[in-house]
Amino acid sequence: MEIKRVGIIGAGTMGAGIAQVCLQSGYQVFLCDANQQVLDKAKGSITARLQKLNQEDTLSNLNLITQIVDLASCHVVIEAVPERLELKRAIFQELAQVCSDDSLLLSNTSSISITEIAAGIPHPERILGFHFFNPAPVMPLVEVIVGYQSGQEEAEQALQFAAKLGKKPVKVKDSPGFIVNRVARPYYNEALRIVGDGIASVEQIDRIMTGAGGFKMGPFALQDLIGIDINFATTQSVYQGFFQESRFKPSRLQERMVQAGTLGKKTGGGFYEYTN
Amino acid sequence: MSTPIKVLVEGVGPQGDAWKGMLQEKGFLVQSIEEAGDGLDVQFALEVTNSDLTIKRQRVQKLDQMLPTGIPLLVTTLAVTATEVASWTRHPQRVCGFGTFLPLEEGNLIEIAPALQTDPSILAQAATFFSALGKETEVVEDEVGLVFPRILSLIINEAIFALIERVAEPEDIDQGMKLGTNYPFGPLRWADRVGLDEVYSVIDGLHREMKEERYRPAPLLRKMVLAGWLGEGVGRGFYTYEIEKEGNYAKQS
């Protein structure tokens, strides 16, 4: 199967970013969202970014659609809707009916088990995780998640497709947090523990991790950038996924900051204060 | 020209040679216990063993006996608290903890951790000593593994758990962390550079100190240390390395 037409479901930040990547790689793109206003906004942001790159000629390959049934001719569909299992399952159920049996059906989930999304859906071997990092047009990594029922051949096709998009894919067995969100947990969680135990201050830890360790940003400045609520939700998700394994136990300090609404840069303050 | 500062450096494992080399390069006069003989007129003593606490204890006690009481005894605290090391000596007020991971020339910051017993003047001398090496310093409270070695070791430990569970190949784990989070090295490659024995010392030390499941070392890490697959320094760790020229290894696969 030669991949020519790519469908993307969900025209939020990730969906629009993924659509841009696919356009830049020369694919016919069908961007699908139930909300026409969201689609129009996505087209606006994609257009602005492609103009900056002098690639606006690829916009002729962008098709905005509101019905999943219009994705029937796509060889690959990437789902990028909010992280709700039932919503994703309903979408894959419908995709399985409208798309051909040898299409690749991919989910950009960052925290839901691809095995659970695919369960009970016809031909689950074609369903895989395809996890982009934000912002999708810039970040080179895609985690290709192989679920319990995903096919090995289909996994290879997904890896090759990611490479065609100019990305560097890694192959990951379906497990909580995949690679990145799992292995990165101690960077935040242990730093929070060290602060909580009074061993070093937030500012000291950031200086130590950049100065002694060569990390580009300290764990607290980075949490402020990501959003402390987002970071806390990821930790909770991995912690639950591992059946409360103590290595992933969330931090009370972080929970209090989420409760207080001091979420980082986006609220003007988190571990540091931000003016403007 | 001022007289070079004399420093006694003791330590088995990769940090002994590394600290001797760095101090010599910076113009310090470096001695071992054997070279110093009876006339111990050094201004500082360093004990940098991490992987064998029995040996560390013997060395620290020997240094404590030999050195005049006012000479600072600076000890690495990757695997044990400074307070515990100080408790091994007759002059605990002169013991002060510090530490970082290899390679020493890459990091520009050294963490210093005074023991509960450390005299403030000793802490001040320790800070002056590391500043003279051109390093910034941060004084943190005394806990096993300090801050940077502790956090990095736990990232590496998690990467090894993922490897044990066959979540991904080593290259994919490393590539994922470099590209997904912008880490300077993938965690498994980083473990090979630091030395797996050093990483294990930190995690096992935290586990022993805190008595928490959270700090359980990944079994594969312990096995690799037992097998002597300590990383780049010996030519084999998570990756294999070919000898380029004497003392230097290039990553092979």
mmCIF file of C-alpha atoms in Angstrom, chain A:
data_model
loop_
_atom_site.group_PDB
_atom_site.id
_atom_site.type_symbol
_atom_site.label_atom_id
_atom_site.label_comp_id
_atom_site.label_asym_id
_atom_site.label_seq_id
_atom_site.Cartn_x
_atom_site.Cartn_y
_atom_site.Cartn_z
ATOM 1 C CA MET A 1 0.000 0.000 0.000
ATOM 2 C CA GLU A 2 1.396 3.367 -1.002
ATOM 3 C CA ILE A 3 0.342 6.092 1.385
ATOM 4 C CA LYS A 4 -0.998 9.145 -0.464
ATOM 5 C CA ARG A 5 -3.980 10.358 1.544
ATOM 6 C CA VAL A 6 -3.750 11.027 5.278
ATOM 7 C CA GLY A 7 -6.710 11.782 7.519
ATOM 8 C CA ILE A 8 -6.398 13.628 10.811
ATOM 9 C CA ILE A 9 -9.224 13.697 13.336
ATOM 10 C CA GLY A 10 -9.284 16.625 15.721
ATOM 11 C CA ALA A 11 -8.158 20.084 14.577
ATOM 12 C CA GLY A 12 -6.835 21.381 17.903
ATOM 13 C CA THR A 13 -3.194 22.364 18.447
ATOM 14 C CA MET A 14 -1.825 18.835 17.933
ATOM 15 C CA GLY A 15 -4.141 17.975 15.021
ATOM 16 C CA ALA A 16 -3.296 21.198 13.185
ATOM 17 C CA GLY A 17 0.426 20.670 13.821
ATOM 18 C CA ILE A 18 0.265 17.104 12.513
ATOM 19 C CA ALA A 19 -1.695 18.256 9.442
ATOM 20 C CA GLN A 20 1.043 20.797 8.715
ATOM 21 C CA VAL A 21 3.748 18.106 8.982
ATOM 22 C CA CYS A 22 1.808 15.883 6.543
ATOM 23 C CA LEU A 23 1.302 18.746 4.086
ATOM 24 C CA GLN A 24 5.005 19.583 4.194
ATOM 25 C CA SER A 25 5.780 15.953 3.375
ATOM 26 C CA GLY A 26 3.605 16.079 0.257
ATOM 27 C CA TYR A 27 0.506 14.156 1.358
ATOM 28 C CA GLN A 28 -3.130 14.843 0.530
ATOM 29 C CA VAL A 29 -4.500 15.813 3.940
ATOM 30 C CA PHE A 30 -8.073 15.465 5.177
ATOM 31 C CA LEU A 31 -8.426 17.378 8.422
ATOM 32 C CA CYS A 32 -11.612 16.341 10.200
ATOM 33 C CA ASP A 33 -13.361 18.064 13.076
ATOM 34 C CA ALA A 34 -17.061 18.195 13.987
ATOM 35 C CA ASN A 35 -16.720 21.922 14.638
ATOM 36 C CA GLN A 36 -16.319 24.059 11.472
ATOM 37 C CA GLN A 37 -15.001 27.026 13.494
ATOM 38 C CA VAL A 38 -12.194 24.887 14.931
ATOM 39 C CA LEU A 39 -11.360 23.770 11.369
ATOM 40 C CA ASP A 40 -11.240 27.336 10.100
ATOM 41 C CA LYS A 41 -8.998 28.397 12.960
ATOM 42 C CA ALA A 42 -6.692 25.437 12.295
ATOM 43 C CA LYS A 43 -6.473 26.341 8.605
ATOM 44 C CA GLY A 44 -5.578 29.899 9.600
ATOM 45 C CA SER A 45 -2.700 28.822 11.831
ATOM 46 C CA ILE A 46 -1.423 26.245 9.314
ATOM 47 C CA THR A 47 -1.551 28.847 6.535
ATOM 48 C CA ALA A 48 0.371 31.394 8.612
ATOM 49 C CA ARG A 49 3.103 28.903 9.484
ATOM 50 C CA LEU A 50 3.448 27.557 5.925
ATOM 51 C CA GLN A 51 3.664 31.095 4.555
ATOM 52 C CA LYS A 52 6.547 31.812 6.906
ATOM 53 C CA LEU A 53 8.282 28.722 5.503
ATOM 54 C CA ASN A 54 7.434 29.683 1.889
ATOM 55 C CA GLN A 55 5.518 26.421 1.516
ATOM 56 C CA GLU A 56 1.990 27.788 1.064
ATOM 57 C CA ASP A 57 1.707 25.921 -2.271
ATOM 58 C CA THR A 58 1.133 22.740 -0.249
ATOM 59 C CA LEU A 59 -2.114 24.261 1.107
ATOM 60 C CA SER A 60 -3.919 23.089 -2.036
ATOM 61 C CA ASN A 61 -3.604 19.569 -0.586
ATOM 62 C CA LEU A 62 -5.516 20.516 2.575
ATOM 63 C CA ASN A 63 -9.150 19.401 2.719
ATOM 64 C CA LEU A 64 -11.365 20.390 5.655
ATOM 65 C CA ILE A 65 -14.124 17.926 6.471
ATOM 66 C CA THR A 66 -16.643 17.468 9.295
ATOM 67 C CA GLN A 67 -17.612 13.798 8.871
ATOM 68 C CA ILE A 68 -15.502 10.730 9.579
ATOM 69 C CA VAL A 69 -17.163 8.979 6.646
ATOM 70 C CA ASP A 70 -15.288 11.367 4.347
ATOM 71 C CA LEU A 71 -12.029 9.734 5.480
ATOM 72 C CA ALA A 72 -12.974 6.487 3.686
ATOM 73 C CA SER A 73 -10.299 6.829 1.006
ATOM 74 C CA CYS A 74 -7.433 7.627 3.427
ATOM 75 C CA HIS A 75 -4.530 5.178 3.677
ATOM 76 C CA VAL A 76 -3.577 6.468 7.111
ATOM 77 C CA VAL A 77 -5.736 8.175 9.735
ATOM 78 C CA ILE A 78 -4.235 9.868 12.803
ATOM 79 C CA GLU A 79 -6.618 10.530 15.669
ATOM 80 C CA ALA A 80 -5.754 13.587 17.782
ATOM 81 C CA VAL A 81 -8.831 14.274 19.901
ATOM 82 C CA PRO A 82 -8.875 14.974 23.680
ATOM 83 C CA GLU A 83 -7.615 12.197 25.969
ATOM 84 C CA ARG A 84 -10.943 10.464 26.700
ATOM 85 C CA LEU A 85 -11.090 6.700 26.183
ATOM 86 C CA GLU A 86 -14.768 6.490 25.181
ATOM 87 C CA LEU A 87 -14.415 9.314 22.650
ATOM 88 C CA LYS A 88 -11.383 7.644 21.082
ATOM 89 C CA ARG A 89 -13.040 4.214 21.036
ATOM 90 C CA ALA A 90 -16.129 5.599 19.285
ATOM 91 C CA ILE A 91 -13.911 7.219 16.640
ATOM 92 C CA PHE A 92 -11.936 4.014 15.997
ATOM 93 C CA GLN A 93 -15.159 2.013 15.848
ATOM 94 C CA GLU A 94 -16.400 4.316 13.070
ATOM 95 C CA LEU A 95 -13.025 4.420 11.310
ATOM 96 C CA ALA A 96 -12.896 0.630 11.249
ATOM 97 C CA GLN A 97 -16.178 0.624 9.320
ATOM 98 C CA VAL A 98 -15.399 3.350 6.770
ATOM 99 C CA CYS A 99 -11.692 2.729 6.078
ATOM 100 C CA SER A 100 -10.248 -0.239 4.202
ATOM 101 C CA ASP A 101 -8.969 -3.186 6.217
ATOM 102 C CA ASP A 102 -5.355 -2.479 5.251
ATOM 103 C CA SER A 103 -5.399 1.192 6.272
ATOM 104 C CA LEU A 104 -3.277 2.276 9.230
ATOM 105 C CA LEU A 105 -5.345 3.698 12.096
ATOM 106 C CA LEU A 106 -3.137 5.652 14.485
ATOM 107 C CA SER A 107 -3.815 7.424 17.771
ATOM 108 C CA ASN A 108 -1.777 10.371 19.017
ATOM 109 C CA THR A 109 -2.596 9.410 22.606
ATOM 110 C CA SER A 110 0.013 10.292 25.197
ATOM 111 C CA SER A 111 -1.501 8.475 28.158
ATOM 112 C CA ILE A 112 -4.207 5.976 27.163
ATOM 113 C CA SER A 113 -3.334 2.352 26.454
ATOM 114 C CA ILE A 114 -3.512 1.676 22.703
ATOM 115 C CA THR A 115 -4.487 -1.891 23.574
ATOM 116 C CA GLU A 116 -7.597 -0.610 25.340
ATOM 117 C CA ILE A 117 -8.485 1.761 22.480
ATOM 118 C CA ALA A 118 -8.233 -1.096 19.953
ATOM 119 C CA ALA A 119 -10.061 -3.736 21.992
ATOM 120 C CA GLY A 120 -13.055 -5.239 20.181
ATOM 121 C CA ILE A 121 -12.534 -3.195 17.006
ATOM 122 C CA PRO A 122 -12.359 -5.171 13.713
ATOM 123 C CA HIS A 123 -8.795 -5.735 12.466
ATOM 124 C CA PRO A 124 -7.036 -4.367 15.568
ATOM 125 C CA GLU A 125 -3.674 -5.239 13.980
ATOM 126 C CA ARG A 126 -3.854 -1.949 12.021
ATOM 127 C CA ILE A 127 -4.315 0.161 15.184
ATOM 128 C CA LEU A 128 -1.157 1.662 16.721
ATOM 129 C CA GLY A 129 -0.144 4.594 18.884
ATOM 130 C CA PHE A 130 1.622 7.422 17.050
ATOM 131 C CA HIS A 131 2.708 9.899 19.702
ATOM 132 C CA PHE A 132 3.932 13.290 18.481
ATOM 133 C CA PHE A 133 5.522 15.846 20.814
ATOM 134 C CA ASN A 134 4.371 19.442 21.045
ATOM 135 C CA PRO A 135 4.888 21.452 18.843
ATOM 136 C CA ALA A 136 4.486 18.673 16.271
ATOM 137 C CA PRO A 137 6.076 20.563 13.324
ATOM 138 C CA VAL A 138 9.245 21.212 15.381
ATOM 139 C CA MET A 139 9.800 18.201 17.645
ATOM 140 C CA PRO A 140 11.515 15.374 15.711
ATOM 141 C CA LEU A 141 10.340 12.450 17.860
ATOM 142 C CA VAL A 142 7.390 10.132 17.267
ATOM 143 C CA GLU A 143 6.789 7.214 19.632
ATOM 144 C CA VAL A 144 5.190 4.354 17.663
ATOM 145 C CA ILE A 145 3.247 2.368 20.249
ATOM 146 C CA VAL A 146 2.706 -1.321 19.576
ATOM 147 C CA GLY A 147 -0.414 -2.552 21.365
ATOM 148 C CA TYR A 148 -1.118 -6.104 22.436
ATOM 149 C CA GLN A 149 -3.025 -6.758 19.197
ATOM 150 C CA SER A 150 -1.068 -4.472 16.857
ATOM 151 C CA GLY A 151 0.609 -6.227 13.931
ATOM 152 C CA GLN A 152 4.387 -6.263 13.519
ATOM 153 C CA GLU A 153 4.075 -5.547 9.795
ATOM 154 C CA GLU A 154 1.757 -2.628 10.522
ATOM 155 C CA ALA A 155 4.220 -1.362 13.132
ATOM 156 C CA GLU A 156 6.945 -1.352 10.458
ATOM 157 C CA GLN A 157 4.640 0.580 8.103
ATOM 158 C CA ALA A 158 3.967 3.141 10.841
ATOM 159 C CA LEU A 159 7.713 3.531 11.496
ATOM 160 C CA GLN A 160 8.348 4.054 7.780
ATOM 161 C CA PHE A 161 5.503 6.547 7.557
ATOM 162 C CA ALA A 162 6.973 8.536 10.482
ATOM 163 C CA ALA A 163 10.319 8.597 8.689
ATOM 164 C CA LYS A 164 8.586 9.871 5.523
ATOM 165 C CA LEU A 165 7.215 12.715 7.654
ATOM 166 C CA GLY A 166 10.831 13.621 8.437
ATOM 167 C CA LYS A 167 10.523 12.362 12.007
ATOM 168 C CA LYS A 168 12.779 10.081 14.048
ATOM 169 C CA PRO A 169 10.481 7.299 15.251
ATOM 170 C CA VAL A 170 11.118 4.940 18.143
ATOM 171 C CA LYS A 171 9.250 1.654 18.591
ATOM 172 C CA VAL A 172 7.670 1.176 22.006
ATOM 173 C CA LYS A 173 5.665 -1.621 23.582
ATOM 174 C CA ASP A 174 2.346 -0.379 24.982
ATOM 175 C CA SER A 175 3.062 0.455 28.631
ATOM 176 C CA PRO A 176 2.284 3.420 30.915
ATOM 177 C CA GLY A 177 3.996 6.651 29.859
ATOM 178 C CA PHE A 178 5.630 4.829 26.908
ATOM 179 C CA ILE A 179 9.345 5.818 26.964
ATOM 180 C CA VAL A 180 9.562 9.548 27.373
ATOM 181 C CA ASN A 181 6.845 10.339 29.889
ATOM 182 C CA ARG A 182 7.941 7.376 31.997
ATOM 183 C CA VAL A 183 11.728 7.760 32.022
ATOM 184 C CA ALA A 184 11.452 11.547 32.486
ATOM 185 C CA ARG A 185 9.342 11.204 35.658
ATOM 186 C CA PRO A 186 12.274 11.218 38.131
ATOM 187 C CA TYR A 187 13.568 14.492 36.660
ATOM 188 C CA TYR A 188 10.483 16.210 38.093
ATOM 189 C CA ASN A 189 9.400 13.819 40.819
ATOM 190 C CA GLU A 190 12.743 13.341 42.541
ATOM 191 C CA ALA A 191 13.472 17.082 42.321
ATOM 192 C CA LEU A 192 10.133 17.698 44.074
ATOM 193 C CA ARG A 193 11.002 15.087 46.683
ATOM 194 C CA ILE A 194 14.375 16.752 47.336
ATOM 195 C CA VAL A 195 12.653 20.117 47.846
ATOM 196 C CA GLY A 196 10.016 18.512 50.055
ATOM 197 C CA ASP A 197 12.734 16.923 52.206
ATOM 198 C CA GLY A 198 14.494 20.288 52.603
ATOM 199 C CA ILE A 199 17.719 19.089 50.943
ATOM 200 C CA ALA A 200 17.946 21.939 48.433
ATOM 201 C CA SER A 201 15.800 24.812 47.174
ATOM 202 C CA VAL A 202 13.991 25.072 43.838
ATOM 203 C CA GLU A 203 16.536 27.614 42.584
ATOM 204 C CA GLN A 204 19.491 25.524 43.775
ATOM 205 C CA ILE A 205 18.206 22.361 42.090
ATOM 206 C CA ASP A 206 17.711 24.191 38.789
ATOM 207 C CA ARG A 207 21.244 25.620 39.010
ATOM 208 C CA ILE A 208 22.692 22.196 39.896
ATOM 209 C CA MET A 209 20.928 20.286 37.107
ATOM 210 C CA THR A 210 21.998 22.801 34.455
ATOM 211 C CA GLY A 211 25.465 23.530 35.912
ATOM 212 C CA ALA A 212 26.574 20.066 37.032
ATOM 213 C CA GLY A 213 24.374 17.958 34.746
ATOM 214 C CA GLY A 214 24.296 19.918 31.498
ATOM 215 C CA PHE A 215 20.489 19.814 31.248
ATOM 216 C CA LYS A 216 19.182 22.721 29.181
ATOM 217 C CA MET A 217 16.521 23.671 31.743
ATOM 218 C CA GLY A 218 16.190 22.827 35.424
ATOM 219 C CA PRO A 219 13.232 20.657 36.507
ATOM 220 C CA PHE A 220 11.302 23.555 38.054
ATOM 221 C CA ALA A 221 11.752 26.091 35.267
ATOM 222 C CA LEU A 222 10.688 23.282 32.922
ATOM 223 C CA GLN A 223 7.545 22.493 34.947
ATOM 224 C CA ASP A 224 6.619 26.181 34.825
ATOM 225 C CA LEU A 225 6.976 26.071 31.038
ATOM 226 C CA ILE A 226 5.032 22.808 30.542
ATOM 227 C CA GLY A 227 2.341 23.732 33.045
ATOM 228 C CA ILE A 228 2.424 22.290 36.558
ATOM 229 C CA ASP A 229 -1.118 20.895 36.107
ATOM 230 C CA ILE A 230 -0.098 19.069 32.903
ATOM 231 C CA ASN A 231 3.016 17.687 34.575
ATOM 232 C CA PHE A 232 1.025 16.573 37.633
ATOM 233 C CA ALA A 233 -1.609 14.880 35.430
ATOM 234 C CA THR A 234 1.107 12.966 33.544
ATOM 235 C CA THR A 235 2.652 11.765 36.814
ATOM 236 C CA GLN A 236 -0.739 10.680 38.131
ATOM 237 C CA SER A 237 -1.482 8.810 34.914
ATOM 238 C CA VAL A 238 1.838 6.927 34.998
ATOM 239 C CA TYR A 239 1.431 6.249 38.748
ATOM 240 C CA GLN A 240 -2.034 4.746 38.178
ATOM 241 C CA GLY A 241 -0.812 2.845 35.110
ATOM 242 C CA PHE A 242 1.826 1.127 37.253
ATOM 243 C CA PHE A 243 -0.712 0.247 39.982
ATOM 244 C CA GLN A 244 0.639 2.838 42.446
ATOM 245 C CA GLU A 245 4.284 1.835 42.081
ATOM 246 C CA SER A 246 6.075 4.048 44.620
ATOM 247 C CA ARG A 247 8.716 5.226 42.129
ATOM 248 C CA PHE A 248 6.003 7.310 40.461
ATOM 249 C CA LYS A 249 4.212 8.575 43.558
ATOM 250 C CA PRO A 250 3.024 12.142 42.866
ATOM 251 C CA SER A 251 4.250 15.030 45.011
ATOM 252 C CA ARG A 252 2.009 16.772 47.557
ATOM 253 C CA LEU A 253 3.791 20.056 46.903
ATOM 254 C CA GLN A 254 2.913 19.799 43.227
ATOM 255 C CA GLU A 255 -0.696 18.913 44.083
ATOM 256 C CA ARG A 256 -1.006 21.988 46.326
ATOM 257 C CA MET A 257 0.259 24.218 43.524
ATOM 258 C CA VAL A 258 -2.329 22.763 41.148
ATOM 259 C CA GLN A 259 -5.030 23.320 43.786
ATOM 260 C CA ALA A 260 -3.856 26.900 44.262
ATOM 261 C CA GLY A 261 -3.963 27.524 40.512
ATOM 262 C CA THR A 262 -0.315 28.589 40.360
ATOM 263 C CA LEU A 263 0.397 26.540 37.267
ATOM 264 C CA GLY A 264 3.543 28.123 35.865
ATOM 265 C CA LYS A 265 4.175 30.654 33.105
ATOM 266 C CA LYS A 266 0.617 30.511 31.789
ATOM 267 C CA THR A 267 -0.775 31.845 35.086
ATOM 268 C CA GLY A 268 2.072 34.303 35.697
ATOM 269 C CA GLY A 269 3.586 32.236 38.471
ATOM 270 C CA GLY A 270 4.540 28.737 39.517
ATOM 271 C CA PHE A 271 7.877 27.861 41.022
ATOM 272 C CA TYR A 272 9.058 31.260 39.762
ATOM 273 C CA GLU A 273 7.238 34.569 39.292
ATOM 274 C CA TYR A 274 6.637 35.892 35.783
ATOM 275 C CA THR A 275 5.774 39.466 34.956
ATOM 276 C CA ASN A 276 3.618 39.958 31.805
#
